mmCIF file of C-alpha atoms in Angstrom:
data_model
loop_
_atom_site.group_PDB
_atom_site.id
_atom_site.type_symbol
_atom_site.label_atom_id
_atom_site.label_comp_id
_atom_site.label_asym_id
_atom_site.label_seq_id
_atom_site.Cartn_x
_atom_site.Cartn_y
_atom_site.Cartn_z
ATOM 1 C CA UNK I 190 9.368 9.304 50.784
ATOM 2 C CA UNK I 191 9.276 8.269 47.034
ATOM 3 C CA UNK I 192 6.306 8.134 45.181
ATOM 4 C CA UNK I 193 4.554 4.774 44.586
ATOM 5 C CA UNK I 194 4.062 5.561 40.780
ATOM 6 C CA UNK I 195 8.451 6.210 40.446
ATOM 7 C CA UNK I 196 8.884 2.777 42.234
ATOM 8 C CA UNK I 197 7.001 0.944 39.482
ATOM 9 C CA UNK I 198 9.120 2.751 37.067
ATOM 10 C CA UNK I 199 11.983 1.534 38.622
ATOM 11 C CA UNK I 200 10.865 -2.055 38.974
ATOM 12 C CA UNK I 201 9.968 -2.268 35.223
ATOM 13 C CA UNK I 202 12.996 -0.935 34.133
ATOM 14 C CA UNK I 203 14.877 -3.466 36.654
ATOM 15 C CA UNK I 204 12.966 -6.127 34.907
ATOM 16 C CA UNK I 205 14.009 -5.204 31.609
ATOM 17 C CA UNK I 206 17.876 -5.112 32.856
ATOM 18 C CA UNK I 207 17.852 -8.675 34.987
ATOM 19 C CA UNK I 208 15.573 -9.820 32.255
ATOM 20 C CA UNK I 209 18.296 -9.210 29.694
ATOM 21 C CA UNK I 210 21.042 -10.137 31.890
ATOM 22 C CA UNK I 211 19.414 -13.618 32.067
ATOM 23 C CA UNK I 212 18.640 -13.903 28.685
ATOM 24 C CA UNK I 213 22.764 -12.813 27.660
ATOM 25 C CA UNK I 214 23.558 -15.693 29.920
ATOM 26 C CA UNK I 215 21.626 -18.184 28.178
ATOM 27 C CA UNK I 216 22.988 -17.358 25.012
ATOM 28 C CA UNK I 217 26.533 -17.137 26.017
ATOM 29 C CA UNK I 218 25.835 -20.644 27.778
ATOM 30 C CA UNK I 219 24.754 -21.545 24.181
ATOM 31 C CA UNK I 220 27.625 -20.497 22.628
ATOM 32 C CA UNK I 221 29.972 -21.812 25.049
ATOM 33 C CA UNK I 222 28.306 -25.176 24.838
ATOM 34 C CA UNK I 223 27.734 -25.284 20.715
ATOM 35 C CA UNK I 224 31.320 -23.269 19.449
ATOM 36 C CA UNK I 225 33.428 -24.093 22.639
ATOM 37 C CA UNK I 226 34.203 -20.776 23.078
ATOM 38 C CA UNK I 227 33.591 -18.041 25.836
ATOM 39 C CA UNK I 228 31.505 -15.194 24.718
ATOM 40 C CA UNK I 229 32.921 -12.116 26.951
ATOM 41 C CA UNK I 230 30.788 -9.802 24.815
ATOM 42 C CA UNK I 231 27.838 -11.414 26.174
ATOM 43 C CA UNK I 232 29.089 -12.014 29.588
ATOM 44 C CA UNK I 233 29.625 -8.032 29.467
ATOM 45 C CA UNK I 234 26.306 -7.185 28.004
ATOM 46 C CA UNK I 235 25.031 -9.069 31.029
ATOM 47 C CA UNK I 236 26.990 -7.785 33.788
ATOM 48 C CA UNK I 237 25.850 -4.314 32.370
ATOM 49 C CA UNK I 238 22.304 -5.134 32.172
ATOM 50 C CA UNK I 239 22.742 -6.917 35.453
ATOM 51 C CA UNK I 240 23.959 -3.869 37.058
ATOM 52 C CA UNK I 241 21.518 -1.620 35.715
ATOM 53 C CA UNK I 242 18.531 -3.688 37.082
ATOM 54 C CA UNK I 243 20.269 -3.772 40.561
ATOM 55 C CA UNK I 244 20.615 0.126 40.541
ATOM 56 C CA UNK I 245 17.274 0.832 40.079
ATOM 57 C CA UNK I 246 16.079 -2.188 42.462
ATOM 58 C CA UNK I 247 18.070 -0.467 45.456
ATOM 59 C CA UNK I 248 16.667 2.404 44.387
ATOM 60 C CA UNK I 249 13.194 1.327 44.566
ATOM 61 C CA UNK I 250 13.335 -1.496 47.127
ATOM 62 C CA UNK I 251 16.334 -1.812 49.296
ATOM 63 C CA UNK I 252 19.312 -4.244 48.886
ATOM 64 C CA UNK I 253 17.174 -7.112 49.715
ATOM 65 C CA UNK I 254 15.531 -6.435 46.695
ATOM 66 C CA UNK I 255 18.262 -7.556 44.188
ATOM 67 C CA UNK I 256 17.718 -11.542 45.587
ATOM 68 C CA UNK I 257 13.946 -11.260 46.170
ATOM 69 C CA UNK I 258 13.759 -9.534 42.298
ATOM 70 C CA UNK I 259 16.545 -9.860 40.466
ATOM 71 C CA UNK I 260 17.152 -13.029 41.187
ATOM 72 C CA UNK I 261 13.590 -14.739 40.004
ATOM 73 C CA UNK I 262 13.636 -12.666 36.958
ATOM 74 C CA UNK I 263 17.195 -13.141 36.192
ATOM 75 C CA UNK I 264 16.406 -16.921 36.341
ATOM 76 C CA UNK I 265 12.932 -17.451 34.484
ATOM 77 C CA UNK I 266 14.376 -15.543 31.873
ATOM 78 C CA UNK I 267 17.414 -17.479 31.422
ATOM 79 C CA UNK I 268 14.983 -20.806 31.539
ATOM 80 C CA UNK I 269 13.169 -19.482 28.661
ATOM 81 C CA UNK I 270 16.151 -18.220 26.469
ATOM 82 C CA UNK I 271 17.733 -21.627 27.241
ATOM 83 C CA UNK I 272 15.124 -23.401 26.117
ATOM 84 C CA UNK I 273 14.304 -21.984 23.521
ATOM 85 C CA UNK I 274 17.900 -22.078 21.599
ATOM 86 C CA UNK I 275 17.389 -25.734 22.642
ATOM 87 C CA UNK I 276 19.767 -26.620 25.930
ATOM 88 C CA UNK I 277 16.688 -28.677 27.750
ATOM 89 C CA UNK I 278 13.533 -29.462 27.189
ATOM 90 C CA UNK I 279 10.581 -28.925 29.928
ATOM 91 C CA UNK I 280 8.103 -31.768 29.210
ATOM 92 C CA UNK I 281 5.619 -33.469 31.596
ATOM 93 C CA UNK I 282 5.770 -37.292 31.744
ATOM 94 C CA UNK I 283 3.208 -38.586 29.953
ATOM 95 C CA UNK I 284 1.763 -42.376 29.920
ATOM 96 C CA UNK I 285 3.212 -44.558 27.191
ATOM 97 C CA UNK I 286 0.980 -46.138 25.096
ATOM 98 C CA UNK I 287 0.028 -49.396 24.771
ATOM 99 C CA UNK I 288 2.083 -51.575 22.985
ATOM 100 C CA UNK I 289 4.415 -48.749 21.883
ATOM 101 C CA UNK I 290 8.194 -48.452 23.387
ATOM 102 C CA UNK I 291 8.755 -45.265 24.827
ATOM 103 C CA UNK I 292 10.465 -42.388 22.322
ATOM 104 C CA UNK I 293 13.459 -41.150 22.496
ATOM 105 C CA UNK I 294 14.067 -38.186 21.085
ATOM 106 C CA UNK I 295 18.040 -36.540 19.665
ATOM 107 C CA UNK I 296 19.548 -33.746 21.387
ATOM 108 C CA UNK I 297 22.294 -31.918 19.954
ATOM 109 C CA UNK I 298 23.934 -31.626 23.468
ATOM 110 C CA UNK I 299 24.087 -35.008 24.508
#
């Protein structure tokens, strides 16, 4: 049976890996989206990182482990690299005020 301590070494190291493979994606989604072109070197760096954090989550947690984990970490972090290069915007609807038309604010992407 493996020690409790070597599993939370291996689920901090899997964070770092699907937390970079997230944050590749949102910055090859970035550059896709801004230059047009595909950015393999980032797709790569992610697929490596990607696989690195689902090593050690078998490793540490079963197969299971890789959705359950992987997959929330590997998606708030690509949220939070996306927005902040500037793809969305997460704002909370706020009242308009009186006698002032509601802003609208420029995006670069649409």
């Amino acid at each position: 049976m493996m020690d409790i301590g070597l599993r939370l070494i291996l689920l901090l190291f899997a964070v770092v890996g699907f937390g970079g493979a997230g944050a590749s994606l949102g910055v090859a989604r970035y550059r896709h989206l801004a230059e047009g072109e595909r950015d393999l070197g980032m797709l790569g760096v992610a697929a490596i990182l990607f696989v690195f954090g689902a090593l050690c989550t078998v490793v540490a947690a079963g197969y299971s482990g890789i959705a359950a984990f992987g997959g929330v970490v590997l998606w708030a972090a690509y949220v939070l690299m996306a927005r902040h290069l500037g793809l969305f915007s997460i704002e909370a609807p706020s009242a308009p005020e009186s006698g002032a038309p509601p802003r609208e604010e420029s995006h670069p992407f649409k």
